[in-house]
mmCIF file of C-alpha atoms in Angstrom:
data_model
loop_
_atom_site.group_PDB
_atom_site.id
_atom_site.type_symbol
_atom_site.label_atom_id
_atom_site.label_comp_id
_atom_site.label_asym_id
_atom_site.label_seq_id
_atom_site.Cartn_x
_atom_site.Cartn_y
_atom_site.Cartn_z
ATOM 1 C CA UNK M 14 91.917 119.608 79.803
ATOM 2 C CA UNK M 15 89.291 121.553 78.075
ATOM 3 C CA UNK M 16 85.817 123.093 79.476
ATOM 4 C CA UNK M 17 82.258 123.143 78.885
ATOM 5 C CA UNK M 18 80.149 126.258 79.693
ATOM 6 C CA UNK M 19 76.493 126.253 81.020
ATOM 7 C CA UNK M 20 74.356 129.058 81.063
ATOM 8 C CA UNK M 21 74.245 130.894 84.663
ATOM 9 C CA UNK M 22 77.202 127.686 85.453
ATOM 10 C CA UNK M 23 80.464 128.447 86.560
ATOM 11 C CA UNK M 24 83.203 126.877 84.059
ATOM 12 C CA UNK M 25 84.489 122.645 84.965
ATOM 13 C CA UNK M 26 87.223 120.774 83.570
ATOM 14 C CA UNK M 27 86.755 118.002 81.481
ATOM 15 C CA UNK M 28 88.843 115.043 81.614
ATOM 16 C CA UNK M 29 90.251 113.923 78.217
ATOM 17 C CA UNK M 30 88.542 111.248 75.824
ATOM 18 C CA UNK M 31 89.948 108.247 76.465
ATOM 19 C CA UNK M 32 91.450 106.481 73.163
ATOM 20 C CA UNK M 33 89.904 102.972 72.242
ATOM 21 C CA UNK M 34 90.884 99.920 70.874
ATOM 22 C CA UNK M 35 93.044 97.258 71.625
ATOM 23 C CA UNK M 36 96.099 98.193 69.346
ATOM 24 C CA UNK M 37 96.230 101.779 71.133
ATOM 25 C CA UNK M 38 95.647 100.478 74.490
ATOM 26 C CA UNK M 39 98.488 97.450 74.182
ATOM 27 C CA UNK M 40 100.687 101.115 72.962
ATOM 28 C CA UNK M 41 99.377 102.890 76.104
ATOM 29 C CA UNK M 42 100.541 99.824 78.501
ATOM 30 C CA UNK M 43 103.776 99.490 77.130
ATOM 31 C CA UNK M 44 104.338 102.781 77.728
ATOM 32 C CA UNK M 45 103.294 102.641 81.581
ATOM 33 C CA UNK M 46 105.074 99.471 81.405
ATOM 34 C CA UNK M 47 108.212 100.956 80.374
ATOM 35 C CA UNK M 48 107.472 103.710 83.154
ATOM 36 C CA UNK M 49 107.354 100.928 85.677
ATOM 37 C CA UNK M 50 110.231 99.217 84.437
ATOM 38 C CA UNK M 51 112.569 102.691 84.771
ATOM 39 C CA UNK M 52 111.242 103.176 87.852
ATOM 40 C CA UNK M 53 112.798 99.958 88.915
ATOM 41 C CA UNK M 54 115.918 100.343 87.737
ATOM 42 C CA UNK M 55 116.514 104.204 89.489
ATOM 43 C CA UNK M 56 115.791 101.372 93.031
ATOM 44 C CA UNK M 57 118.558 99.064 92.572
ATOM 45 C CA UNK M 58 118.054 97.682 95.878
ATOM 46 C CA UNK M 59 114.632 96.715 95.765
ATOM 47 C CA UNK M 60 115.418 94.177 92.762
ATOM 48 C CA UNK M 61 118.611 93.074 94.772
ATOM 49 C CA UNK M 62 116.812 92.679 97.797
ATOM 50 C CA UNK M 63 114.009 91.158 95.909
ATOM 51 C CA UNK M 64 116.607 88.278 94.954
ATOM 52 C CA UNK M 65 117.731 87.396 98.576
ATOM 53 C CA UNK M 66 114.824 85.789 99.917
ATOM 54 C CA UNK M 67 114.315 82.865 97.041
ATOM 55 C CA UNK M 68 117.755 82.397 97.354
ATOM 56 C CA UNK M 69 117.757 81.723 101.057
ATOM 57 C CA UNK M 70 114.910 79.856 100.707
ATOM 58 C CA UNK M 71 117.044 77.206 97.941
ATOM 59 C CA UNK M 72 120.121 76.940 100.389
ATOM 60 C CA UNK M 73 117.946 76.816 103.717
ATOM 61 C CA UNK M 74 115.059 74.356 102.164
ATOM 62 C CA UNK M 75 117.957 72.097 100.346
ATOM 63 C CA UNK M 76 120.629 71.736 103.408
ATOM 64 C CA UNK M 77 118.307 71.862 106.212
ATOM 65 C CA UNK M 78 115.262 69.930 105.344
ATOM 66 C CA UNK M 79 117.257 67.695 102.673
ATOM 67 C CA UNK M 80 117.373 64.243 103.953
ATOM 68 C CA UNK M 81 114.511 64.630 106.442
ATOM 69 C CA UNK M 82 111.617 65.289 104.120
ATOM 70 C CA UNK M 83 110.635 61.586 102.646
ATOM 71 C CA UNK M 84 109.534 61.397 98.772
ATOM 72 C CA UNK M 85 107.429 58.528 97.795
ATOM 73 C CA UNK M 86 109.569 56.500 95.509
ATOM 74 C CA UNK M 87 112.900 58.170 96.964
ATOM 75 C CA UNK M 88 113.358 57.909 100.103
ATOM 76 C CA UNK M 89 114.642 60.515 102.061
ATOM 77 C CA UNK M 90 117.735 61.466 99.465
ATOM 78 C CA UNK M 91 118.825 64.763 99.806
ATOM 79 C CA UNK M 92 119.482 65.102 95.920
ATOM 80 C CA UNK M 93 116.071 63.906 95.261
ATOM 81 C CA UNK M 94 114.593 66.057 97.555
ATOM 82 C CA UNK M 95 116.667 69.169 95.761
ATOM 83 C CA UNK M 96 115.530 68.370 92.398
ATOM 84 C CA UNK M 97 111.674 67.933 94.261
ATOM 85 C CA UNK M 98 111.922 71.001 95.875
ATOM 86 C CA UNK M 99 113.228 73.299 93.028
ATOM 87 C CA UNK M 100 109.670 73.400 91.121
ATOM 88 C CA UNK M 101 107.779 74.909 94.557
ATOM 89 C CA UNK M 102 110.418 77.479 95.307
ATOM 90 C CA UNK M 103 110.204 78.801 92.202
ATOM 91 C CA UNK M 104 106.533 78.690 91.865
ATOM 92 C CA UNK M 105 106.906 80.583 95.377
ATOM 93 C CA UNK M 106 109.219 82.955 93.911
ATOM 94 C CA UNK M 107 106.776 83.790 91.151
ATOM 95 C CA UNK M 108 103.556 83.988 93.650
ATOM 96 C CA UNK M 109 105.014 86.268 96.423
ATOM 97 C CA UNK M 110 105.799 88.476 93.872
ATOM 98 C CA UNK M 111 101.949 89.648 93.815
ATOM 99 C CA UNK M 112 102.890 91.451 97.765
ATOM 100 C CA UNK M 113 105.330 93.554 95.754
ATOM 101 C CA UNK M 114 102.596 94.411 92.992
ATOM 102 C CA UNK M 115 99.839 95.616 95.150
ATOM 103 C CA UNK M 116 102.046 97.946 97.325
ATOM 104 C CA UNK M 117 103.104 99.264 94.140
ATOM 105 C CA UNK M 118 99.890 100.337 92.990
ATOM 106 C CA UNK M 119 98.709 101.175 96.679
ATOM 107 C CA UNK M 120 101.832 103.724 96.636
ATOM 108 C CA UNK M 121 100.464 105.240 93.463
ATOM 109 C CA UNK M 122 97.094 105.481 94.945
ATOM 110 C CA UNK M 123 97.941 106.911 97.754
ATOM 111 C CA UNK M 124 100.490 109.591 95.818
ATOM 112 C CA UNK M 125 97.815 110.573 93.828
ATOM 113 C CA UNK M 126 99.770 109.312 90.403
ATOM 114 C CA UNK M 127 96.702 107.287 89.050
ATOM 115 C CA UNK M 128 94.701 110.270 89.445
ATOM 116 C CA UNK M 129 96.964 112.519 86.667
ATOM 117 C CA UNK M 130 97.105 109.092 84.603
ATOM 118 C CA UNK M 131 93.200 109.758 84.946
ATOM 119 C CA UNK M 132 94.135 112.488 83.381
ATOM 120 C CA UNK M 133 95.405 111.377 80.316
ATOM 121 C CA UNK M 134 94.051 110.629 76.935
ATOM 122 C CA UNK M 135 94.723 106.796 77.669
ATOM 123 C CA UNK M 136 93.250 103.425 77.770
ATOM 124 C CA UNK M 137 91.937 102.745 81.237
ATOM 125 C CA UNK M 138 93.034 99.464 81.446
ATOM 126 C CA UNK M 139 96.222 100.207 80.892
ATOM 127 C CA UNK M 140 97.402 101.927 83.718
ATOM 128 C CA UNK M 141 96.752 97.822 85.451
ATOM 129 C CA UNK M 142 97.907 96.347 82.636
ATOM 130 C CA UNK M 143 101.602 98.096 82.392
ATOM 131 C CA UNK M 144 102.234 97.186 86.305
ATOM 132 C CA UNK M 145 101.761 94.152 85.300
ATOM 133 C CA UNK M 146 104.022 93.284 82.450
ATOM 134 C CA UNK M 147 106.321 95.395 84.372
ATOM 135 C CA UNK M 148 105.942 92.817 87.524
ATOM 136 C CA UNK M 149 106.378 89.953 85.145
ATOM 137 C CA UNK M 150 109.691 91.285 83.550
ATOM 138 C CA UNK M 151 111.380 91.742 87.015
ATOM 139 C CA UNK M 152 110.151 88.357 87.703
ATOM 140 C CA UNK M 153 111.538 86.971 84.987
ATOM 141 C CA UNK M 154 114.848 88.345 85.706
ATOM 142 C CA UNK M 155 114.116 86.972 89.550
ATOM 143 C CA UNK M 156 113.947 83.517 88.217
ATOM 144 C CA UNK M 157 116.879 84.157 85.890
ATOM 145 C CA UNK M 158 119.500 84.063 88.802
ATOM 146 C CA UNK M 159 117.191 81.362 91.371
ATOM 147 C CA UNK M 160 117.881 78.944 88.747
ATOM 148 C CA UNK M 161 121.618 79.887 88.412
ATOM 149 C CA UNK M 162 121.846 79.674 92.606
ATOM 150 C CA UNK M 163 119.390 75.989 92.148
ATOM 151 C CA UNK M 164 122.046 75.174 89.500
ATOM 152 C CA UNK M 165 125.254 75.833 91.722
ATOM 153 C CA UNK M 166 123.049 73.136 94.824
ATOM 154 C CA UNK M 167 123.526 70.669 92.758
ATOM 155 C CA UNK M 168 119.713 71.209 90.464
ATOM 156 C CA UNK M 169 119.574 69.857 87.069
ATOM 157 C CA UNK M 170 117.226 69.745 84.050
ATOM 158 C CA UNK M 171 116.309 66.192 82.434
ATOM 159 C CA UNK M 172 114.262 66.797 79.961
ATOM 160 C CA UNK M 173 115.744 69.145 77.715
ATOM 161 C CA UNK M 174 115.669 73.060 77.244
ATOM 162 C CA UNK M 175 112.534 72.980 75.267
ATOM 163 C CA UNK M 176 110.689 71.440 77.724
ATOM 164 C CA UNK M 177 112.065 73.551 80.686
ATOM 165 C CA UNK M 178 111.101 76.582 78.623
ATOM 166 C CA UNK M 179 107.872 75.599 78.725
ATOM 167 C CA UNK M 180 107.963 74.930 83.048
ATOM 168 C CA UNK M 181 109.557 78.451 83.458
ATOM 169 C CA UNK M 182 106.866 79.757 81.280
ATOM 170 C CA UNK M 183 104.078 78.371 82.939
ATOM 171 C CA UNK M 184 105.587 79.966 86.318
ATOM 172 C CA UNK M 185 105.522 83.174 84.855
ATOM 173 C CA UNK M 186 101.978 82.612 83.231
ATOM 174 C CA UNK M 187 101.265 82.125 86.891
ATOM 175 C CA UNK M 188 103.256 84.663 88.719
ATOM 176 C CA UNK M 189 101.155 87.491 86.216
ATOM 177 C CA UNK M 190 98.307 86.076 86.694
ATOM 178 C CA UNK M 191 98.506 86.291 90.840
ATOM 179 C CA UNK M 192 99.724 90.184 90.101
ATOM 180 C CA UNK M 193 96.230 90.915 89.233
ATOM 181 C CA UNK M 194 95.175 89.632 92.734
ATOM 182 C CA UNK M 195 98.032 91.824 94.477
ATOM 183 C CA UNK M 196 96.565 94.767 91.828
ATOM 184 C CA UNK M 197 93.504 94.096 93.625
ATOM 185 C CA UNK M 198 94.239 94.417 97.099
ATOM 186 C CA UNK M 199 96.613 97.121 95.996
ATOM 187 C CA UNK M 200 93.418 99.646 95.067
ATOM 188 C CA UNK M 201 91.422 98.138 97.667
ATOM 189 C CA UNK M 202 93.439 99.067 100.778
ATOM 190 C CA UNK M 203 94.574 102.381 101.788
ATOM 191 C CA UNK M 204 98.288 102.126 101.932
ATOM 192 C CA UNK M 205 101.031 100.276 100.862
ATOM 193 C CA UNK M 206 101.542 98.866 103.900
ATOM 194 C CA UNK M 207 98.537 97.389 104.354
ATOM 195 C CA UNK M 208 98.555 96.315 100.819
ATOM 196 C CA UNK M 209 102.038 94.489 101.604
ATOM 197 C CA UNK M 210 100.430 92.586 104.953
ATOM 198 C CA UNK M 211 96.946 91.670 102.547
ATOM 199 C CA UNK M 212 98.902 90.737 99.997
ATOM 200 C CA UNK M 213 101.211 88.074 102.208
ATOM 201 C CA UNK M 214 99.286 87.058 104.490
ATOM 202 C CA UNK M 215 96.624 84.374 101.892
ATOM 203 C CA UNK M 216 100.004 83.141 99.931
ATOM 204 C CA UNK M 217 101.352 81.559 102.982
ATOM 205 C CA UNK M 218 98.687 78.999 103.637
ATOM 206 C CA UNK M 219 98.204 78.507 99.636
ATOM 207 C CA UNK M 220 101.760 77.453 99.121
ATOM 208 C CA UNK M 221 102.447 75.871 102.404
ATOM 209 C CA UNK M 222 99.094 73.673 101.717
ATOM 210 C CA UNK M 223 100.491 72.252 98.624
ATOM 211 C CA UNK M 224 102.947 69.779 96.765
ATOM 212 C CA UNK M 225 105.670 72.770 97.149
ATOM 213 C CA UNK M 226 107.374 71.327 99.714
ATOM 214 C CA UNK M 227 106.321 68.099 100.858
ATOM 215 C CA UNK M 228 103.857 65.278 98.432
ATOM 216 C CA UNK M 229 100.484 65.365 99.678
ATOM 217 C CA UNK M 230 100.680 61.721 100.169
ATOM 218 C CA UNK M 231 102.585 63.004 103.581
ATOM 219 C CA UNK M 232 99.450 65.051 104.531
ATOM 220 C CA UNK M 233 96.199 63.934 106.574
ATOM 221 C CA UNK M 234 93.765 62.426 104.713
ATOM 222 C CA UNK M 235 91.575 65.628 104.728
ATOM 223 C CA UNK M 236 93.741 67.956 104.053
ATOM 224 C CA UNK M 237 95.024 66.166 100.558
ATOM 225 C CA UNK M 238 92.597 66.878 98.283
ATOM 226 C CA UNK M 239 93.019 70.771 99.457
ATOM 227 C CA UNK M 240 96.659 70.633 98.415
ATOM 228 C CA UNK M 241 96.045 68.628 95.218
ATOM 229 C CA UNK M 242 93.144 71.127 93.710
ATOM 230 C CA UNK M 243 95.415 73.963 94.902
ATOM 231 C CA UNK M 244 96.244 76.459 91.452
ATOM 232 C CA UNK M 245 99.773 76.449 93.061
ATOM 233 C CA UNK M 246 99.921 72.840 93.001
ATOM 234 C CA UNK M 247 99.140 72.210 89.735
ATOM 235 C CA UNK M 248 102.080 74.573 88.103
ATOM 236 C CA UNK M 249 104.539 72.825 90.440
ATOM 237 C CA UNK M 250 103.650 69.661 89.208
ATOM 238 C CA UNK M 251 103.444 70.312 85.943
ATOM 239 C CA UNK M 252 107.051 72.123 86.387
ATOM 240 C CA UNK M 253 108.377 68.949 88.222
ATOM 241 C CA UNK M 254 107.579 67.042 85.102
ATOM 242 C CA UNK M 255 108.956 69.512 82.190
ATOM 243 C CA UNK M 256 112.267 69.770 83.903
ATOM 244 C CA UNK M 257 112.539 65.805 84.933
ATOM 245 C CA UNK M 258 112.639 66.323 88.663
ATOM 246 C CA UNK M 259 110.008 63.562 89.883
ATOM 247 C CA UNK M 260 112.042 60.349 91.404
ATOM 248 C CA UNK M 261 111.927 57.052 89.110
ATOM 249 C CA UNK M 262 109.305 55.435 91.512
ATOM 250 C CA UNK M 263 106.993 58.990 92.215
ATOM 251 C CA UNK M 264 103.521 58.271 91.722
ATOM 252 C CA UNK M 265 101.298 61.477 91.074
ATOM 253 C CA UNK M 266 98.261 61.260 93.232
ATOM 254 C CA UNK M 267 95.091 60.193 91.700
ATOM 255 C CA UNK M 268 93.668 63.927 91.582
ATOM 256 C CA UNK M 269 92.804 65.518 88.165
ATOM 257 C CA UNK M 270 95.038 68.464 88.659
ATOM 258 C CA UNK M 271 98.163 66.054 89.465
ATOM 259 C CA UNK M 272 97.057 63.657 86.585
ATOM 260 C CA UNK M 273 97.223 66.506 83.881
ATOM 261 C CA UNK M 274 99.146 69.477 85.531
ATOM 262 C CA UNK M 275 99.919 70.924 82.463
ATOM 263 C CA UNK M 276 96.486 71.402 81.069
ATOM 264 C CA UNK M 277 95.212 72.152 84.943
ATOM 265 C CA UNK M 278 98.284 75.080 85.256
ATOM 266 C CA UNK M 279 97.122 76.625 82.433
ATOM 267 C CA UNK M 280 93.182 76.749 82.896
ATOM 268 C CA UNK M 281 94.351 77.862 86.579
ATOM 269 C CA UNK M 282 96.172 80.967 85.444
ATOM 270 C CA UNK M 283 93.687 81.688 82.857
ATOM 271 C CA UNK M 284 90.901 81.955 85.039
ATOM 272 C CA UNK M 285 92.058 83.475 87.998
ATOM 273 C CA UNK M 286 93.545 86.450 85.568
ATOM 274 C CA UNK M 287 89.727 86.647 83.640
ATOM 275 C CA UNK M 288 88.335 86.769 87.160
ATOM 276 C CA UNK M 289 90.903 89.273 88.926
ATOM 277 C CA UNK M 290 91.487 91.669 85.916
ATOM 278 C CA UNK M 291 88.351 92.621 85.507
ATOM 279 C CA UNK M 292 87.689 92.944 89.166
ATOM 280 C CA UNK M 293 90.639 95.438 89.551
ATOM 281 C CA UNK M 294 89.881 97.315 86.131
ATOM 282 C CA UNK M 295 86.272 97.867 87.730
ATOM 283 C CA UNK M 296 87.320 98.567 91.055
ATOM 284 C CA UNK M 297 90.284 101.455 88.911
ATOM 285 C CA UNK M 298 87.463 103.065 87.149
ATOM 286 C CA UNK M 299 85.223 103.440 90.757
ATOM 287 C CA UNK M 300 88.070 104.300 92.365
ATOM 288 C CA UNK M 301 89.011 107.207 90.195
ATOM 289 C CA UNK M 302 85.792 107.475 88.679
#
């Protein structure tokens, strides 16, 4: 830090210049991202137990609801309902990743490590943006081994790897764009615990009120059109249809989001990470401002 004199003023710090521009700060989050990302890997067992509770949720949601849960145009089939269900718990997997995100930054808050990356000649932004590639590569890895457990259920791809590229990227597209709503709460609350409760407690009702787990044709009347507009909703769909997993007979409701999930998914994520990243990058700068 340097200082500035005034006359008949005692001397003050100065916080560094940040550097501009996007090249530098893309360097400057790839650096925190790699910071993030080392962190992670020092805490073996918060990955590992990050992996046990998608997992449970493929063996529990495929052998205990399988063959009670009807799908219009299959019945009540438990391999059906396993290649139906597959798109929602990994859209799950992807969302509840955001509680993770904001205790994260609500731990670095609250250790006062934002304030010496305050300190820093860096891009604001990028202190945000780092967590959050960081969040998206262990949630790629997440994924990685869900589909290798949805494999070994009996889960299949039918409509080739291109196209199920294109599902899993969509649920990552997703996943980092909810991380900038857990980033949120994360420098909005005052500890990571609390950040971990705010961050859970809206992405139970949003993917229990959706096509996750059950059509919305199986919903009351009112509460259908809720589940059909729902963000989540539209990735799962549009994931159920890049990997093949809707029955012969399924008939998408008439909704615009079910009708072109893939477009919907993708105007979803967009917006809610335009909205929510710069809502957290302001709410950064006032809180360390």
């Amino acid at each position: 830090m340097s200082t500035v004199d005034a006359p008949g003023a005692p001397r003050r710090p100065v916080a560094p210049k940040a550097r501009g521009g996007v090249v530098q700060s893309f360097s400057d989050s790839l650096i925190v991202a790699r910071r993030n990302l080392i962190r992670m890997l020092r805490i073996p067992e918060v990955i590992i137990f990050g992996l046990f509770q998608p997992v449970m949720f493929v063996v529990l949601f495929s052998y205990v609801f399988g063959g009670s849960i009807s799908i219009p145009g299959a019945g009540t089939d438990p391999e059906d309902y396993r290649s139906f269900l597959m798109a929602g718990i990994f859209a799950q997997t992807v969302t509840f990743a955001t509680a993770g995100a904001g205790a994260g930054i609500a731990e670095d808050m609250h250790k006062g490590l934002i304030d010496r990356f305050r300190s820093l000649p860096m891009a604001r932004g990028a202190v945000l943006t780092g967590r959050s590639i960081a969040d998206a590569v262990q949630t790629a890895l997440t994924l990685l081994v869900l589909a290798v457990v949805a494999v070994l259920v009996g889960w299949r791809i039918n409509e080739g790897i291109l196209k199920a590229l294109g599902a899993f990227g969509l649920l990552l597209l997703l996943g980092y764009a909810f991380t900038w709503i857990g980033a949120l709460i994360g420098l909005t609350v005052r500890t990571p615990e609390a950040a971990t409760s705010g961050g859970l407690v809206w992405l139970f009702p949003l993917t229990f009120v959706s096509i996750a787990f059950v059509p919305s044709q199986n919903m009351p009347g009112w509460l259908q059109p809720v589940a059909e507009w729902n963000p989540f909703s539209a990735t799962v769909q549009a994931a159920r249809e890049l990997f093949g997993n809707l029955p012969p007979g399924f008939q998408a409701p008439d909704a615009w989001p079910m009708q072109n999930p893939v477009l919907a998914s993708v105007l979803w994520s967009v917006l809610i990470i335009a909205v929510f990243r710069t809502l957290a990058v302001r709410k950064y700068r006032s809180a360390t401002g």
